Coordinates of C-alpha atoms and ligand atoms in Angstrom, one line a residue:
X296 CA 82.0 95.6 55.2
X297 CA 79.2 98.1 56.5
X298 CA 80.4 101.8 56.3
X299 CA 80.0 103.6 59.4
X300 CA 78.0 106.7 58.7
X301 CA 79.9 109.7 60.0
X302 CA 77.7 112.0 58.2
X303 CA 75.1 111.7 60.7
X304 CA 77.3 113.7 62.9
X305 CA 78.1 117.5 63.0
X306 CA 81.1 119.3 64.4
X307 CA 81.0 121.0 67.5
X308 CA 80.6 125.0 66.7
X309 CA 83.5 127.1 67.0
X310 CA 83.3 129.9 69.7
X311 CA 83.6 133.5 68.6
X312 CA 86.3 135.2 70.6
X313 CA 87.5 138.6 70.0
X314 CA 90.8 137.5 71.6
X315 CA 91.7 134.1 72.7
X316 CA 94.2 134.4 75.6
X317 CA 94.2 131.0 77.3
X318 CA 96.7 129.3 74.8
X319 CA 99.3 131.7 76.4
X320 CA 98.6 131.0 80.0
X321 CA 99.9 128.7 82.4
X322 CA 98.7 126.9 85.6
X323 CA 100.6 128.3 88.2
X324 CA 98.6 127.4 91.3
X325 CA 96.0 124.5 92.1
X326 CA 92.3 125.0 91.6
X327 CA 89.7 124.5 94.2
X328 CA 89.0 121.1 93.9
X329 CA 85.5 119.4 94.6
X330 CA 85.4 115.6 94.5
X331 CA 82.0 114.4 93.3
X332 CA 82.9 110.7 94.1
X333 CA 80.1 110.0 96.4
X334 CA 77.6 111.8 94.2
X335 CA 78.2 111.2 90.4
X336 CA 80.8 108.6 90.8
X337 CA 78.5 106.8 93.3
X338 CA 75.2 107.4 90.7
X339 CA 77.4 105.3 88.1
X340 CA 78.2 102.5 90.1
X341 CA 76.1 99.0 89.0
X342 CA 76.1 98.5 93.0
X343 CA 76.2 102.0 94.8
X344 CA 78.5 102.3 97.8
X345 CA 76.9 101.1 101.2
X346 CA 76.9 103.5 104.2
X347 CA 80.3 101.6 105.6
X348 CA 82.1 101.9 101.9
X349 CA 80.5 105.8 101.6
X350 CA 82.2 106.6 105.1
X351 CA 85.5 105.1 104.2
X352 CA 85.5 106.9 100.9
X353 CA 84.6 110.2 102.7
X354 CA 87.4 109.7 105.0
X355 CA 89.8 108.9 102.3
X356 CA 88.7 112.0 100.4
X357 CA 89.3 114.1 103.9
X358 CA 92.9 112.4 104.1
X359 CA 93.8 113.3 100.6
X360 CA 93.0 117.0 101.4
X361 CA 89.9 117.7 99.9
X362 CA 88.0 120.8 101.1
X363 CA 85.1 120.4 99.2
X364 CA 83.2 117.3 98.9
X365 CA 79.8 116.6 97.0
X366 CA 78.3 113.8 99.4
X367 CA 75.0 113.0 97.7
X368 CA 71.7 113.7 96.1
X369 CA 69.7 113.4 99.3
X370 CA 66.5 114.3 97.9
X371 CA 66.6 111.5 95.3
X372 CA 68.0 108.8 97.3
X373 CA 67.4 107.6 101.0
X374 CA 70.7 106.2 101.5
X375 CA 72.2 109.5 100.6
X376 CA 69.9 111.3 102.9
X377 CA 71.0 108.9 105.7
X378 CA 74.5 108.9 104.9
X379 CA 74.4 112.8 105.0
X380 CA 72.8 112.5 108.6
X381 CA 75.6 110.1 109.8
X382 CA 78.2 112.7 108.7
X383 CA 76.4 115.5 110.5
X384 CA 75.2 113.6 113.6
X385 CA 78.4 111.8 114.1
X386 CA 80.5 114.9 113.5
X387 CA 82.3 113.4 111.0
X388 CA 83.0 116.4 109.0
X389 CA 86.3 118.1 109.7
X390 CA 85.8 122.0 110.5
X391 CA 87.9 123.0 107.3
X392 CA 85.8 120.5 104.9
X393 CA 82.5 121.7 103.4
X394 CA 80.3 119.1 102.0
X395 CA 78.2 119.6 98.9
X396 CA 74.7 118.1 98.0
X397 CA 73.0 118.1 94.7
X398 CA 69.3 119.0 94.0
X399 CA 67.4 119.6 91.0
X400 CA 65.5 122.9 90.8
X401 CA 62.2 121.6 92.2
X402 CA 60.2 122.5 95.1
X403 CA 59.9 119.2 97.0
X404 CA 63.4 118.3 96.3
X405 CA 64.8 121.8 97.5
X406 CA 62.7 121.3 100.8
X407 CA 63.9 117.7 101.4
X408 CA 67.7 119.0 100.9
X409 CA 67.4 121.4 103.4
X410 CA 65.8 118.6 105.7
X411 CA 68.8 116.6 105.2
X412 CA 71.3 119.4 106.0
X413 CA 69.7 120.3 109.4
X414 CA 72.6 121.1 111.9
X415 CA 75.5 121.4 109.3
X416 CA 78.2 123.6 109.7
X417 CA 79.4 124.2 106.4
X418 CA 77.7 123.2 103.0
X419 CA 77.1 124.0 99.3
X420 CA 73.7 123.6 98.1
X421 CA 74.1 122.6 94.3
X422 CA 71.1 123.2 92.3
X423 CA 70.9 122.5 88.7
X424 CA 68.7 122.4 85.7
X425 CA 69.3 121.2 82.2
X426 CA 69.4 124.1 79.8
X427 CA 71.0 122.7 76.4
X428 CA 69.3 122.8 73.1
X429 CA 68.7 119.0 72.9
X430 CA 67.0 118.6 76.4
X431 CA 65.1 121.7 75.8
X432 CA 63.7 120.0 72.4
X433 CA 63.6 116.3 73.2
X434 CA 63.2 115.9 76.9
X435 CA 61.3 119.0 78.2
X436 CA 59.7 120.6 75.1
X437 CA 60.0 123.8 76.6
X438 CA 61.1 127.2 75.4
X439 CA 64.0 129.1 77.0
X440 CA 61.7 131.3 79.1
X441 CA 60.2 128.2 80.6
X442 CA 63.7 126.6 81.2
X443 CA 64.8 130.0 82.9
X444 CA 61.8 130.0 85.1
X445 CA 62.6 126.6 86.4
X446 CA 66.2 127.9 87.6
X447 CA 64.7 131.2 89.0
X448 CA 61.9 129.6 90.8
X449 CA 64.4 127.2 92.2
X450 CA 67.0 129.5 93.0
X451 CA 64.4 131.7 94.7
X452 CA 63.5 128.9 97.0
X453 CA 66.8 127.9 98.0
X454 CA 67.6 131.6 98.8
X455 CA 64.2 131.9 100.8
X456 CA 64.8 128.8 102.6
X457 CA 68.3 129.5 103.6
X458 CA 67.7 133.0 104.7
X459 CA 65.1 131.5 107.0
X460 CA 67.7 129.3 108.4
X461 CA 70.3 131.9 108.5
X462 CA 73.2 129.6 108.4
X463 CA 76.1 131.7 107.3
X464 CA 78.0 128.4 106.5
X465 CA 75.7 127.8 103.6
X466 CA 76.9 128.5 100.3
X467 CA 75.4 128.0 97.0
X468 CA 76.2 126.4 93.4
X469 CA 74.3 126.5 90.3
X470 CA 74.8 124.3 87.3
X471 CA 73.2 125.0 83.9
X472 CA 73.5 121.4 83.2
X473 CA 74.6 120.2 79.6
X474 CA 76.2 123.8 79.3
X475 CA 78.4 122.7 76.5
X476 CA 75.4 121.8 74.4
X477 CA 73.9 125.0 75.3
X478 CA 74.2 128.5 73.2
X479 CA 76.6 130.5 75.2
X480 CA 74.6 133.8 75.5
X481 CA 71.6 131.7 76.8
X482 CA 73.8 129.8 79.3
X483 CA 75.0 133.2 80.6
X484 CA 71.6 134.8 80.6
X485 CA 70.3 131.8 83.0
X486 CA 73.3 132.3 85.0
X487 CA 72.8 136.1 85.4
X488 CA 69.2 135.4 86.4
X489 CA 70.5 133.2 89.1
X490 CA 72.9 135.6 90.0
X491 CA 70.3 138.3 90.4
X492 CA 68.6 136.1 93.0
X493 CA 71.6 135.1 95.0
X494 CA 73.2 138.6 94.8
X495 CA 76.6 137.1 95.3
X496 CA 79.6 139.3 96.6
X497 CA 83.4 139.1 96.8
X498 CA 82.9 137.6 100.1
X499 CA 80.4 135.2 99.7
X500 CA 80.7 134.0 96.0
X501 CA 78.3 132.1 93.9
X502 CA 79.7 128.9 92.2
X503 CA 78.6 128.8 88.7
X504 CA 79.5 125.3 87.7
X505 CA 79.6 125.0 83.7
X506 CA 79.6 121.3 83.1
X507 CA 80.7 119.4 79.9
X508 CA 77.9 116.7 81.0
X509 CA 78.8 115.1 77.7
X510 CA 82.0 115.7 76.4
X511 CA 81.3 116.9 72.6
X512 CA 84.2 118.7 71.2
X513 CA 87.9 118.9 71.6
X514 CA 89.5 120.5 74.9
X515 CA 90.1 123.7 73.1
X516 CA 86.6 124.3 72.3
X517 CA 85.7 124.0 76.0
X518 CA 88.4 126.4 76.9
X519 CA 87.2 128.8 74.4
X520 CA 83.5 128.4 75.9
X521 CA 85.0 129.1 79.5
X522 CA 87.0 132.1 78.4
X523 CA 84.3 133.6 76.7
X524 CA 82.0 133.0 79.9
X525 CA 84.5 134.5 82.2
X526 CA 85.0 137.4 79.9
X527 CA 81.1 137.9 79.6
X528 CA 79.7 137.3 83.0
X529 CA 78.6 140.1 85.4
X530 CA 80.8 141.0 88.4
X531 CA 83.1 138.3 87.7
X532 CA 84.9 138.9 91.2
X533 CA 81.6 137.8 92.9
X534 CA 81.4 134.2 91.4
X535 CA 83.9 131.1 91.0
X536 CA 83.9 129.4 87.7
X537 CA 83.7 125.8 88.2
X538 CA 84.5 122.9 85.8
X539 CA 82.6 119.6 85.6
X540 CA 84.0 117.7 82.8
X541 CA 82.7 114.1 81.7
X542 CA 85.0 111.8 79.6
X543 CA 83.1 110.9 76.7
X544 CA 85.9 111.7 74.2
X545 CA 88.8 110.4 76.7
X546 CA 90.0 113.9 76.9
X547 CA 88.3 115.4 80.2
X548 CA 91.6 116.1 81.9
X549 CA 93.0 117.9 79.0
X550 CA 89.6 120.0 78.6
X551 CA 89.6 120.8 82.4
X552 CA 93.6 121.9 82.1
X553 CA 92.8 124.2 79.3
X554 CA 89.5 125.5 81.0
X555 CA 91.8 126.4 83.9
X556 CA 94.0 128.2 81.6
X557 CA 91.0 129.8 80.3
X558 CA 90.0 131.3 83.7
X559 CA 88.4 128.6 85.8
X560 CA 88.7 128.5 89.5
X561 CA 87.4 125.5 90.5
X562 CA 87.7 121.8 89.0
X563 CA 84.7 119.1 90.1
X564 CA 85.9 115.3 89.4
X565 CA 86.5 112.0 90.8
X566 CA 89.2 109.8 91.9
X567 CA 90.5 107.7 88.8
X568 CA 87.8 109.2 86.7
X569 CA 84.8 106.9 88.2
X570 CA 81.6 108.3 86.9
X571 CA 78.7 108.1 84.3
X572 CA 79.7 106.3 81.1
X573 CA 83.2 107.0 80.4
X574 CA 83.3 108.9 83.9
X575 CA 84.0 112.2 85.4
X576 CA 87.2 114.1 84.9
X577 CA 90.0 112.1 86.6
X578 CA 91.6 114.5 89.6
X579 CA 94.2 112.0 90.5
X580 CA 95.7 112.6 86.9
X581 CA 95.0 116.4 87.0
X582 CA 96.3 116.9 90.1
X583 CA 99.5 114.8 89.5
X584 CA 100.1 116.6 86.0
X585 CA 100.2 119.8 87.9
X586 CA 102.5 118.2 90.5
X587 CA 104.7 117.1 87.5
X588 CA 105.4 120.9 86.4
X589 CA 106.1 121.7 89.8
X590 CA 102.9 123.1 90.9
X591 CA 101.6 122.0 94.5
X592 CA 98.5 120.3 93.6
X593 CA 97.3 120.8 97.4
X594 CA 96.1 117.2 97.3
X595 CA 98.3 114.3 98.8
X596 CA 98.7 111.3 96.7
X597 CA 102.1 110.3 98.4
X598 CA 100.6 106.8 98.8
X599 CA 98.8 106.2 95.8
X600 CA 98.4 102.4 96.1
X601 CA 96.5 103.2 99.6
X602 CA 94.1 105.6 97.3
X603 CA 93.6 102.8 95.1
X604 CA 93.2 100.3 97.6
X605 CA 90.5 102.2 99.5
X606 CA 88.7 103.0 96.1
X607 CA 88.6 99.8 94.6
X608 CA 87.2 98.4 97.8
X609 CA 84.7 101.1 98.0
X610 CA 83.6 101.2 94.6
X611 CA 84.0 97.7 93.3
X612 CA 86.0 99.3 90.5
X613 CA 89.4 98.5 89.3
X614 CA 92.3 100.8 88.2
X615 CA 93.5 100.1 84.8
X616 CA 97.2 98.9 84.8
X617 CA 98.2 101.7 82.5
X618 CA 96.4 104.4 84.4
X619 CA 98.6 107.6 84.7
X620 CA 100.5 107.9 87.6
X621 CA 98.6 104.7 89.4
X622 CA 98.5 101.7 87.4
X623 CA 100.4 98.6 88.3
X624 CA 102.6 99.1 85.0
X625 CA 103.0 102.7 84.8
X626 CA 106.6 102.7 86.4
X627 CA 107.8 99.5 84.4
X628 CA 109.8 99.4 81.3
X629 CA 109.7 96.4 79.2
X630 CA 111.9 97.5 76.5
X631 CA 115.9 97.2 76.5
X632 CA 116.6 100.5 75.5
X633 CA 114.3 102.3 78.2
X634 CA 115.4 99.9 80.9
X635 CA 119.3 101.0 79.8
X636 CA 118.4 104.6 79.7
X637 CA 116.2 104.5 83.3
X638 CA 119.4 102.7 84.6
X639 CA 121.6 105.5 83.6
X640 CA 119.4 108.1 84.7
X641 CA 119.0 106.8 88.1
X642 CA 122.7 106.2 88.5
X643 CA 123.8 109.8 87.3
X644 CA 121.0 111.0 89.5
X645 CA 122.3 109.5 92.4
X646 CA 126.1 110.2 91.8
X647 CA 125.3 114.1 91.1
X648 CA 122.9 114.1 94.0
X649 CA 120.3 116.0 91.5
X650 CA 117.4 117.9 93.2
X651 CA 115.4 118.1 89.9
X652 CA 114.0 115.0 88.6
X653 CA 115.2 114.0 85.3
X654 CA 115.3 110.3 84.5
X655 CA 114.5 109.0 81.0
X656 CA 110.8 107.4 80.4
X657 CA 110.0 108.3 84.0
X658 CA 107.8 111.5 84.1
X659 CA 108.0 111.4 88.0
X660 CA 110.1 109.9 90.5
X661 CA 107.8 106.8 91.5
X662 CA 108.7 107.3 95.2
X663 CA 106.6 110.6 95.1
X664 CA 103.5 108.4 94.8
X665 CA 105.0 105.8 97.2
X666 CA 106.0 103.5 94.6
X667 CA 109.4 101.7 94.4
X668 CA 112.4 101.6 92.0
X669 CA 112.6 97.9 92.4
X670 CA 109.3 97.2 90.3
X671 CA 110.6 99.3 87.6
X672 CA 112.4 96.9 85.5
X673 CA 111.0 93.7 84.4
X674 CA 112.4 91.4 82.0
X675 CA 111.1 90.0 78.8
X676 CA 112.5 88.6 75.6
X677 CA 112.6 92.1 74.2
X678 CA 114.5 93.5 77.2
X679 CA 118.0 94.4 76.9
X680 CA 121.5 93.1 78.4
X681 CA 121.2 96.5 80.5
X682 CA 118.0 95.4 82.2
X683 CA 119.3 92.2 83.5
X684 CA 122.3 93.8 84.6
X685 CA 120.3 96.3 86.5
X686 CA 118.4 93.8 88.3
X687 CA 121.5 91.8 89.4
X688 CA 123.2 95.1 90.8
X689 CA 120.0 96.8 92.3
X690 CA 118.3 93.5 93.5
X691 CA 121.2 91.4 94.5
X692 CA 124.3 93.6 94.6
X693 CA 126.2 92.1 91.8
X694 CA 127.9 94.5 89.7
X695 CA 128.6 92.3 86.7
X696 CA 131.6 93.6 84.7
X697 CA 130.2 95.2 81.5
X698 CA 132.1 92.5 79.2
X699 CA 129.8 89.9 81.1
X700 CA 126.3 91.6 80.5
X701 CA 125.8 90.2 76.9
X702 CA 127.0 86.5 78.2
X703 CA 124.3 86.7 81.1
X704 CA 121.7 88.7 79.0
X705 CA 121.8 86.1 76.5
X706 CA 121.2 83.3 79.0
X707 CA 118.1 85.1 80.4
X708 CA 116.6 85.9 76.8
X709 CA 116.8 82.1 76.0
X710 CA 114.7 81.5 79.0
X711 CA 112.1 84.3 78.3
X712 CA 111.9 83.2 74.6
X713 CA 111.0 79.7 75.7
X714 CA 108.5 81.2 78.3
X715 CA 107.1 83.4 76.0
X716 CA 106.5 85.5 79.0
X717 CA 108.3 88.2 81.2
X718 CA 110.6 86.7 84.1
X719 CA 110.8 87.9 87.7
X720 CA 113.8 89.1 89.4
X721 CA 113.7 86.2 91.7
X722 CA 113.9 83.8 88.8
X723 CA 116.7 85.7 87.2
X724 CA 118.7 85.3 90.6
X725 CA 117.8 81.8 90.4
X726 CA 119.2 81.2 87.0
X727 CA 122.5 83.2 88.0
X728 CA 123.0 80.9 90.9
X729 CA 122.6 77.8 89.0
X730 CA 124.6 79.1 86.0
X731 CA 127.6 80.6 88.2
X732 CA 127.6 80.2 92.0
X733 CA 126.4 76.6 92.2
X734 CA 128.2 74.7 89.5
X735 CA 130.2 71.8 90.7
X736 CA 130.3 69.6 87.6
X737 CA 132.2 68.1 86.0
X738 CA 135.0 70.0 88.1
X739 CA 134.6 70.1 91.8
X740 CA 137.2 71.8 94.2
X741 CA 137.5 69.2 97.1
X742 CA 140.1 71.0 99.0
X743 CA 142.3 73.9 98.6
X744 CA 145.2 75.7 100.6
X745 CA 146.6 78.9 100.0
X746 CA 150.3 79.6 101.2
X747 CA 151.8 83.3 101.3
X748 CA 155.7 83.3 100.6
X749 CA 156.9 86.5 102.3
X750 CA 160.6 85.9 101.0
X751 CA 160.9 88.1 98.2
X752 CA 164.1 86.9 96.8
X753 CA 162.3 83.6 96.5
X754 CA 159.4 85.3 95.1
X755 CA 161.2 86.7 92.2
X756 CA 162.3 83.5 91.0
X757 CA 159.4 81.1 91.7
X758 CA 156.3 83.3 92.6
X759 CA 154.8 84.3 96.0
X760 CA 152.0 81.9 96.4
X761 CA 151.5 78.4 96.6
X762 CA 148.3 76.9 96.0
X763 CA 147.8 73.0 96.9
X764 CA 144.5 71.1 96.7
X765 CA 142.3 68.4 95.1
X766 CA 140.3 69.2 91.9
X767 CA 137.8 66.5 91.3
X768 CA 136.9 65.8 87.6
X769 CA 134.0 63.2 87.5
X770 CA 135.2 60.7 89.8
X771 CA 138.9 61.4 89.5
X772 CA 140.8 63.5 92.0
X773 CA 143.5 65.4 90.9
X774 CA 146.2 66.9 93.1
X775 CA 147.4 70.6 92.5
X776 CA 150.4 72.0 93.7
X777 CA 152.0 74.9 92.2
X778 CA 153.4 78.5 93.0
X779 CA 152.4 81.8 91.1
X780 CA 152.3 85.4 91.5
X781 CA 149.3 85.2 93.3
X782 CA 146.7 82.9 94.1
X783 CA 144.9 83.1 90.7
X784 CA 148.1 82.7 88.9
X785 CA 149.3 79.8 90.9
X786 CA 145.8 78.0 90.8
X787 CA 145.7 78.3 87.1
X788 CA 149.1 76.9 86.6
X789 CA 148.2 74.2 88.9
X790 CA 145.0 73.4 87.0
X791 CA 146.8 73.7 83.5
X792 CA 149.2 71.1 84.8
X793 CA 146.3 68.5 85.1
X794 CA 143.4 69.3 82.9
X795 CA 143.3 67.8 79.2
X796 CA 142.8 71.3 77.4
X797 CA 144.7 74.5 79.1
X798 CA 142.9 77.7 79.6
X799 CA 144.0 81.2 79.8
X800 CA 142.8 84.0 82.0
X801 CA 141.4 86.8 79.9
X802 CA 139.5 89.2 82.5
X803 CA 139.3 89.6 86.3
X804 CA 137.4 91.9 88.6
X805 CA 136.0 91.8 91.9
X806 CA 134.2 93.9 94.6
X807 CA 132.7 93.7 98.0
X808 CA 129.0 93.0 98.7
X809 CA 127.6 95.9 100.3
X810 CA 125.4 95.1 103.5
X811 CA 125.6 92.3 106.2
X812 CA 127.9 92.3 109.0
X813 CA 130.7 90.4 107.4
X814 CA 131.6 91.6 103.9
X815 CA 131.7 89.0 101.2
X816 CA 133.9 89.5 98.1
X817 CA 132.7 88.6 94.6
X818 CA 135.1 87.8 92.0
X819 CA 134.4 87.6 88.1
X820 CA 136.9 85.7 86.1
X821 CA 136.7 85.1 82.2
X822 CA 138.7 82.2 80.9
X823 CA 139.4 81.1 77.1
X824 CA 140.1 77.6 76.0
X825 CA 142.2 76.5 73.1
X826 CA 139.2 76.5 70.6
X827 CA 138.8 80.4 71.5
X828 CA 135.8 80.0 73.3
X829 CA 135.5 82.2 76.4
X830 CA 133.2 82.4 79.3
X831 CA 132.8 83.9 82.7
X832 CA 132.9 82.4 86.1
X833 CA 131.7 84.0 89.4
X834 CA 132.8 82.9 92.9
X835 CA 131.8 84.4 96.4
X836 CA 133.5 84.1 99.8
X837 CA 134.5 86.0 102.5
X838 CA 138.3 85.7 101.4
X839 CA 139.0 87.3 98.2
X840 CA 141.4 84.7 97.1
X841 CA 138.9 81.9 97.6
X842 CA 136.2 83.9 95.7
X843 CA 138.6 84.1 92.9
X844 CA 139.5 80.3 92.8
X845 CA 135.9 79.7 92.9
X846 CA 135.2 81.9 90.0
X847 CA 138.1 80.2 88.0
X848 CA 136.3 76.8 88.7
X849 CA 133.0 78.2 87.9
X850 CA 134.3 79.5 84.6
X851 CA 136.2 76.1 83.7
X852 CA 132.9 74.4 84.4
X853 CA 131.0 76.6 82.1
X854 CA 133.6 76.2 79.5
X855 CA 133.3 72.5 79.6
X856 CA 129.6 72.6 79.0
X857 CA 130.0 75.0 75.9
Ligands
LIG2272 O1 77.1 116.1 84.6 C1 76.7 117.1 85.0 O2 76.2 117.8 84.2 C2 76.4 116.9 86.3 C3 75.5 118.2 86.9 C4 74.5 117.6 87.8 C5 76.5 118.9 87.5 O3 76.5 116.0 86.9
LIG2273 ZN1 78.3 114.9 85.9

């Protein structure tokens, strides 16, 4: 086998920090969020969004609560230019939303960007140029001074045009692109030169966006870089430090979280992490991570399936079934022990009326994102009896007695093993009906009459209840007429007098079914035959005595089948 040549890679350099404060910090409030779905996310689609899809996505982002939305790169794409015009001309931008547009630090592109922005109320002009060691060397073949000049010239033109326009709603963002591949002191130097031009103030801050254009290190190194930058940047209170992490190592969310702990104020990202290569930082995950720590994310994902629906229709991308918080399978437990624990957790929570969430294996309450409990438990051959019992109780209102769980659990397990796949709640219900409720062979109850005797003296000697009826076995009708301490006792005595192998009652329980106008009783009865074989029967009826008698016949039939 060919060996992978790891020696051609070098580790990311460590950051020299006199003191490293971020590990002791907590995130206690949401950062300023900026969605870059319509720019970075859109650029990464094989078929970019059409104007209608862009509009749908924009409206969704506004509904979710984004206050800053990068809507395109209008100087590089006519579609983006036109879309921006639609947003402005059709007055689709809510007053509290600021749109953001990207431009390279090049004169004709900057001029075209301002043309696209004509008449806008609030906008961020986001200018970038690549500053990294690698880009300077292999792409531009330029010195640091030449790269700095691109940034300075670009910023000067942006400032000049906006001074001419004199629109107080226009703010500025500068990205030293590929920041994480740049010497920190050089990234700081370029940023300071750009700050010199924009002259930001506490009231009108400059956004300094420090991108992990390609994710090149463990998240702690990004956090170190951000902490270093925050501690060294001049007039820290006149800039907003922004993050823009890509996900090449699969840790963009972690990197952004640690970098917020390290002092960043603002986070750029996309829904479900769409973006170049492995994507941008996933805002859904980061926001819901905050939520799960008791922090208001200031974004509304209370109907995550709707967000997913609009996102997939607009982008043509799918959301992985195991995507944090949003995937189809993330509130589903397959393992029996997990199902059992979830079952107990949900029950205790209800009983205790807990207000703080704490259910094993469910980091958040699925209802908080518009998902339901019904889909939590699916049954496959690895599921335990607890899962099956949960489905019966939760989906159909049958609280099977504890001793019955293994019996029905085995029946379902046999089916799932044969199928080799999971089984739906509906199928479990069908099996339950066939197995317990609908069995009419070989014994069938043709007719039954229950007579209660109120005479207690009589009752003491012979029993209070008389049961009369006809029980058919195959084609043979057998008459039953017997007294007993109650309908079950009388019926059992009656059938033992006519069947070939007598049975004894080993357990009995019943409950009412919740819901519906007339309440139905459910009875669970287990019988044992002379060979020691024991099994359950279930009966339902509006009359509890009838439900019990049906349960006896059900158990009798099941014993017969073996
Ligand atoms: O990834 C990146 O560096 C970018 C910049 C343009 C901010 O998308
Ligand atoms: Zn990017």
